[in-house]
């Protein structure tokens, strides 16, 4: 049990930024382990992902209200979580130079809730999307809220990028696909 004690110690002494990353990684690992164990023990692939992703169907959402929060800590694939957590780590460190850890957690959650609200509005009001059913998963809305906040607050903050050189945050914000 030394590994679990080590993980507990590492988590309790980590910054809020690393705690958010640890939570996202832990949820990802648990979701994958449950799927793997289900397959190995029963031969069927049972996935918990359907219980944490945000459905566009309001009737299904009424039966799974927790998904409004759980979707922002869950990811489908390795590259999905990798790139979300890299963005969160790099720009989250800059965010914490200016804002408090409490503000980071608040913005992470509010960004995720805003992403969920926009997603639900789009899939239930726009005619092109309303006919289909979809699921939302990932920390992208939460991470983008942090990226946008620090980019708007400190647009001329200089960061160094490999093979590109030093650029301002405002150019990173303008390069985010809409």
mmCIF file of C-alpha atoms in Angstrom:
data_model
loop_
_atom_site.group_PDB
_atom_site.id
_atom_site.type_symbol
_atom_site.label_atom_id
_atom_site.label_comp_id
_atom_site.label_asym_id
_atom_site.label_seq_id
_atom_site.Cartn_x
_atom_site.Cartn_y
_atom_site.Cartn_z
ATOM 1 C CA UNK A 1 0.000 0.000 0.000
ATOM 2 C CA UNK A 2 3.031 2.251 -0.180
ATOM 3 C CA UNK A 3 1.970 3.357 -3.657
ATOM 4 C CA UNK A 4 -1.437 4.547 -2.443
ATOM 5 C CA UNK A 5 0.129 6.346 0.519
ATOM 6 C CA UNK A 6 2.617 7.983 -1.832
ATOM 7 C CA UNK A 7 -0.196 9.107 -4.144
ATOM 8 C CA UNK A 8 -2.177 10.508 -1.200
ATOM 9 C CA UNK A 9 0.881 12.403 0.034
ATOM 10 C CA UNK A 10 1.628 13.757 -3.429
ATOM 11 C CA UNK A 11 -1.984 14.872 -3.914
ATOM 12 C CA UNK A 12 -2.261 16.557 -0.512
ATOM 13 C CA UNK A 13 0.935 18.541 -1.033
ATOM 14 C CA UNK A 14 0.175 19.515 -4.651
ATOM 15 C CA UNK A 15 -0.944 22.906 -5.917
ATOM 16 C CA UNK A 16 -4.543 23.373 -7.016
ATOM 17 C CA UNK A 17 -3.389 23.181 -10.632
ATOM 18 C CA UNK A 18 -1.788 19.781 -10.114
ATOM 19 C CA UNK A 19 -4.795 18.605 -8.108
ATOM 20 C CA UNK A 20 -7.084 19.383 -11.050
ATOM 21 C CA UNK A 21 -4.730 17.473 -13.340
ATOM 22 C CA UNK A 22 -4.531 14.547 -10.892
ATOM 23 C CA UNK A 23 -8.325 14.375 -10.644
ATOM 24 C CA UNK A 24 -8.675 14.320 -14.434
ATOM 25 C CA UNK A 25 -6.038 11.596 -14.759
ATOM 26 C CA UNK A 26 -7.530 9.526 -11.925
ATOM 27 C CA UNK A 27 -11.000 9.635 -13.494
ATOM 28 C CA UNK A 28 -9.516 8.654 -16.866
ATOM 29 C CA UNK A 29 -7.618 5.715 -15.352
ATOM 30 C CA UNK A 30 -10.638 4.493 -13.350
ATOM 31 C CA UNK A 31 -12.889 4.635 -16.422
ATOM 32 C CA UNK A 32 -10.363 2.653 -18.461
ATOM 33 C CA UNK A 33 -9.714 0.103 -15.680
ATOM 34 C CA UNK A 34 -13.422 -0.605 -15.199
ATOM 35 C CA UNK A 35 -13.796 -1.169 -18.943
ATOM 36 C CA UNK A 36 -10.755 -3.431 -19.036
ATOM 37 C CA UNK A 37 -11.776 -5.451 -15.968
ATOM 38 C CA UNK A 38 -15.285 -5.834 -17.336
ATOM 39 C CA UNK A 39 -13.922 -7.185 -20.595
ATOM 40 C CA UNK A 40 -11.456 -9.539 -18.920
ATOM 41 C CA UNK A 41 -13.957 -10.928 -16.399
ATOM 42 C CA UNK A 42 -17.139 -11.141 -18.465
ATOM 43 C CA UNK A 43 -16.044 -10.864 -22.082
ATOM 44 C CA UNK A 44 -18.350 -7.881 -22.455
ATOM 45 C CA UNK A 45 -17.096 -4.358 -22.655
ATOM 46 C CA UNK A 46 -18.962 -2.387 -19.984
ATOM 47 C CA UNK A 47 -18.078 1.265 -19.926
ATOM 48 C CA UNK A 48 -18.729 3.799 -17.191
ATOM 49 C CA UNK A 49 -18.204 6.577 -19.732
ATOM 50 C CA UNK A 50 -21.921 6.659 -20.545
ATOM 51 C CA UNK A 51 -22.585 7.532 -16.891
ATOM 52 C CA UNK A 52 -20.210 10.518 -16.805
ATOM 53 C CA UNK A 53 -20.662 12.100 -20.244
ATOM 54 C CA UNK A 54 -23.206 14.892 -20.706
ATOM 55 C CA UNK A 55 -26.135 13.877 -22.944
ATOM 56 C CA UNK A 56 -27.751 16.371 -25.295
ATOM 57 C CA UNK A 57 -31.135 14.759 -24.641
ATOM 58 C CA UNK A 58 -32.822 16.676 -21.809
ATOM 59 C CA UNK A 59 -34.888 13.646 -20.747
ATOM 60 C CA UNK A 60 -31.714 11.582 -20.339
ATOM 61 C CA UNK A 61 -30.041 14.513 -18.566
ATOM 62 C CA UNK A 62 -32.914 14.594 -16.053
ATOM 63 C CA UNK A 63 -32.030 10.979 -15.173
ATOM 64 C CA UNK A 64 -28.285 11.763 -14.970
ATOM 65 C CA UNK A 65 -27.994 15.291 -13.536
ATOM 66 C CA UNK A 66 -24.486 14.638 -12.147
ATOM 67 C CA UNK A 67 -23.142 14.575 -15.707
ATOM 68 C CA UNK A 68 -23.237 18.385 -15.777
ATOM 69 C CA UNK A 69 -20.161 18.193 -13.524
ATOM 70 C CA UNK A 70 -18.626 14.795 -14.261
ATOM 71 C CA UNK A 71 -18.185 15.408 -17.999
ATOM 72 C CA UNK A 72 -15.581 18.120 -17.327
ATOM 73 C CA UNK A 73 -13.314 15.674 -15.512
ATOM 74 C CA UNK A 74 -13.625 12.807 -18.007
ATOM 75 C CA UNK A 75 -11.941 12.107 -21.344
ATOM 76 C CA UNK A 76 -12.324 9.562 -24.158
ATOM 77 C CA UNK A 77 -8.797 8.928 -25.312
ATOM 78 C CA UNK A 78 -5.159 9.343 -24.384
ATOM 79 C CA UNK A 79 -4.552 12.249 -26.764
ATOM 80 C CA UNK A 80 -7.745 13.927 -25.598
ATOM 81 C CA UNK A 81 -6.608 14.024 -21.974
ATOM 82 C CA UNK A 82 -2.965 14.647 -22.888
ATOM 83 C CA UNK A 83 -3.604 17.837 -24.817
ATOM 84 C CA UNK A 84 -6.233 19.155 -22.396
ATOM 85 C CA UNK A 85 -3.892 18.625 -19.444
ATOM 86 C CA UNK A 86 -0.900 20.146 -21.270
ATOM 87 C CA UNK A 87 -2.907 23.279 -22.024
ATOM 88 C CA UNK A 88 -4.151 23.367 -18.439
ATOM 89 C CA UNK A 89 -0.665 22.939 -17.004
ATOM 90 C CA UNK A 90 1.125 25.466 -19.223
ATOM 91 C CA UNK A 91 -1.418 28.245 -19.098
ATOM 92 C CA UNK A 92 -2.649 27.342 -15.621
ATOM 93 C CA UNK A 93 0.808 28.144 -14.270
ATOM 94 C CA UNK A 94 0.609 31.592 -15.863
ATOM 95 C CA UNK A 95 -2.946 31.990 -14.520
ATOM 96 C CA UNK A 96 -1.726 31.286 -10.981
ATOM 97 C CA UNK A 97 0.911 34.029 -11.276
ATOM 98 C CA UNK A 98 -1.927 36.549 -11.502
ATOM 99 C CA UNK A 99 -4.953 34.956 -9.852
ATOM 100 C CA UNK A 100 -5.542 32.870 -6.734
ATOM 101 C CA UNK A 101 -5.951 29.088 -6.588
ATOM 102 C CA UNK A 102 -9.558 29.594 -5.479
ATOM 103 C CA UNK A 103 -10.223 31.665 -8.588
ATOM 104 C CA UNK A 104 -8.721 28.904 -10.734
ATOM 105 C CA UNK A 105 -11.031 26.250 -9.317
ATOM 106 C CA UNK A 106 -14.012 28.593 -9.646
ATOM 107 C CA UNK A 107 -13.183 29.442 -13.242
ATOM 108 C CA UNK A 108 -12.539 25.775 -14.093
ATOM 109 C CA UNK A 109 -15.978 24.776 -12.786
ATOM 110 C CA UNK A 110 -17.786 27.824 -14.196
ATOM 111 C CA UNK A 111 -16.102 27.348 -17.571
ATOM 112 C CA UNK A 112 -17.256 23.736 -17.585
ATOM 113 C CA UNK A 113 -20.796 24.720 -16.599
ATOM 114 C CA UNK A 114 -20.864 27.421 -19.297
ATOM 115 C CA UNK A 115 -19.648 24.878 -21.844
ATOM 116 C CA UNK A 116 -22.396 22.475 -20.754
ATOM 117 C CA UNK A 117 -25.041 25.213 -21.002
ATOM 118 C CA UNK A 118 -23.936 26.259 -24.496
ATOM 119 C CA UNK A 119 -23.807 22.636 -25.608
ATOM 120 C CA UNK A 120 -27.309 21.920 -24.290
ATOM 121 C CA UNK A 121 -28.713 25.104 -25.816
ATOM 122 C CA UNK A 122 -27.130 24.380 -29.191
ATOM 123 C CA UNK A 123 -28.294 20.766 -29.347
ATOM 124 C CA UNK A 124 -31.808 21.572 -28.221
ATOM 125 C CA UNK A 125 -32.490 24.844 -30.043
ATOM 126 C CA UNK A 126 -30.554 24.811 -33.315
ATOM 127 C CA UNK A 127 -32.530 22.941 -35.965
ATOM 128 C CA UNK A 128 -29.484 21.332 -37.577
ATOM 129 C CA UNK A 129 -28.266 19.867 -34.276
ATOM 130 C CA UNK A 130 -31.608 19.268 -32.558
ATOM 131 C CA UNK A 131 -32.404 16.231 -34.679
ATOM 132 C CA UNK A 132 -29.420 14.255 -33.424
ATOM 133 C CA UNK A 133 -28.351 12.952 -30.065
ATOM 134 C CA UNK A 134 -24.809 13.511 -28.877
ATOM 135 C CA UNK A 135 -22.684 13.280 -25.772
ATOM 136 C CA UNK A 136 -20.192 15.808 -24.395
ATOM 137 C CA UNK A 137 -17.076 14.787 -22.544
ATOM 138 C CA UNK A 138 -13.776 16.452 -21.696
ATOM 139 C CA UNK A 139 -12.265 19.391 -19.883
ATOM 140 C CA UNK A 140 -11.974 21.561 -22.987
ATOM 141 C CA UNK A 141 -14.523 24.183 -21.888
ATOM 142 C CA UNK A 142 -12.929 24.446 -18.445
ATOM 143 C CA UNK A 143 -9.409 24.662 -19.855
ATOM 144 C CA UNK A 144 -10.419 27.189 -22.516
ATOM 145 C CA UNK A 145 -12.001 29.376 -19.813
ATOM 146 C CA UNK A 146 -8.613 29.525 -18.075
ATOM 147 C CA UNK A 147 -6.758 30.103 -21.368
ATOM 148 C CA UNK A 148 -9.114 32.891 -22.393
ATOM 149 C CA UNK A 149 -9.061 34.528 -18.946
ATOM 150 C CA UNK A 150 -5.281 34.789 -18.754
ATOM 151 C CA UNK A 151 -5.001 35.751 -22.431
ATOM 152 C CA UNK A 152 -7.499 38.585 -21.988
ATOM 153 C CA UNK A 153 -6.039 39.736 -18.667
ATOM 154 C CA UNK A 154 -2.411 39.599 -19.818
ATOM 155 C CA UNK A 155 -2.490 39.709 -23.646
ATOM 156 C CA UNK A 156 1.125 40.843 -23.967
ATOM 157 C CA UNK A 157 2.551 38.167 -21.640
ATOM 158 C CA UNK A 158 5.454 36.597 -23.525
ATOM 159 C CA UNK A 159 5.917 32.834 -23.717
ATOM 160 C CA UNK A 160 8.510 30.826 -25.586
ATOM 161 C CA UNK A 161 7.380 28.167 -28.030
ATOM 162 C CA UNK A 162 9.621 25.492 -29.479
ATOM 163 C CA UNK A 163 10.516 26.144 -33.148
ATOM 164 C CA UNK A 164 8.518 29.409 -33.138
ATOM 165 C CA UNK A 165 10.199 31.599 -30.550
ATOM 166 C CA UNK A 166 8.707 34.105 -28.155
ATOM 167 C CA UNK A 167 5.130 35.229 -28.770
ATOM 168 C CA UNK A 168 2.391 37.037 -26.862
ATOM 169 C CA UNK A 169 -0.587 35.232 -25.359
ATOM 170 C CA UNK A 170 -2.932 37.276 -27.554
ATOM 171 C CA UNK A 171 -1.614 35.393 -30.602
ATOM 172 C CA UNK A 172 -2.280 32.051 -28.954
ATOM 173 C CA UNK A 173 -5.806 33.162 -28.117
ATOM 174 C CA UNK A 174 -6.386 34.297 -31.701
ATOM 175 C CA UNK A 175 -5.198 30.923 -33.029
ATOM 176 C CA UNK A 176 -7.735 28.881 -31.059
ATOM 177 C CA UNK A 177 -10.212 27.436 -33.546
ATOM 178 C CA UNK A 178 -13.754 28.641 -33.016
#
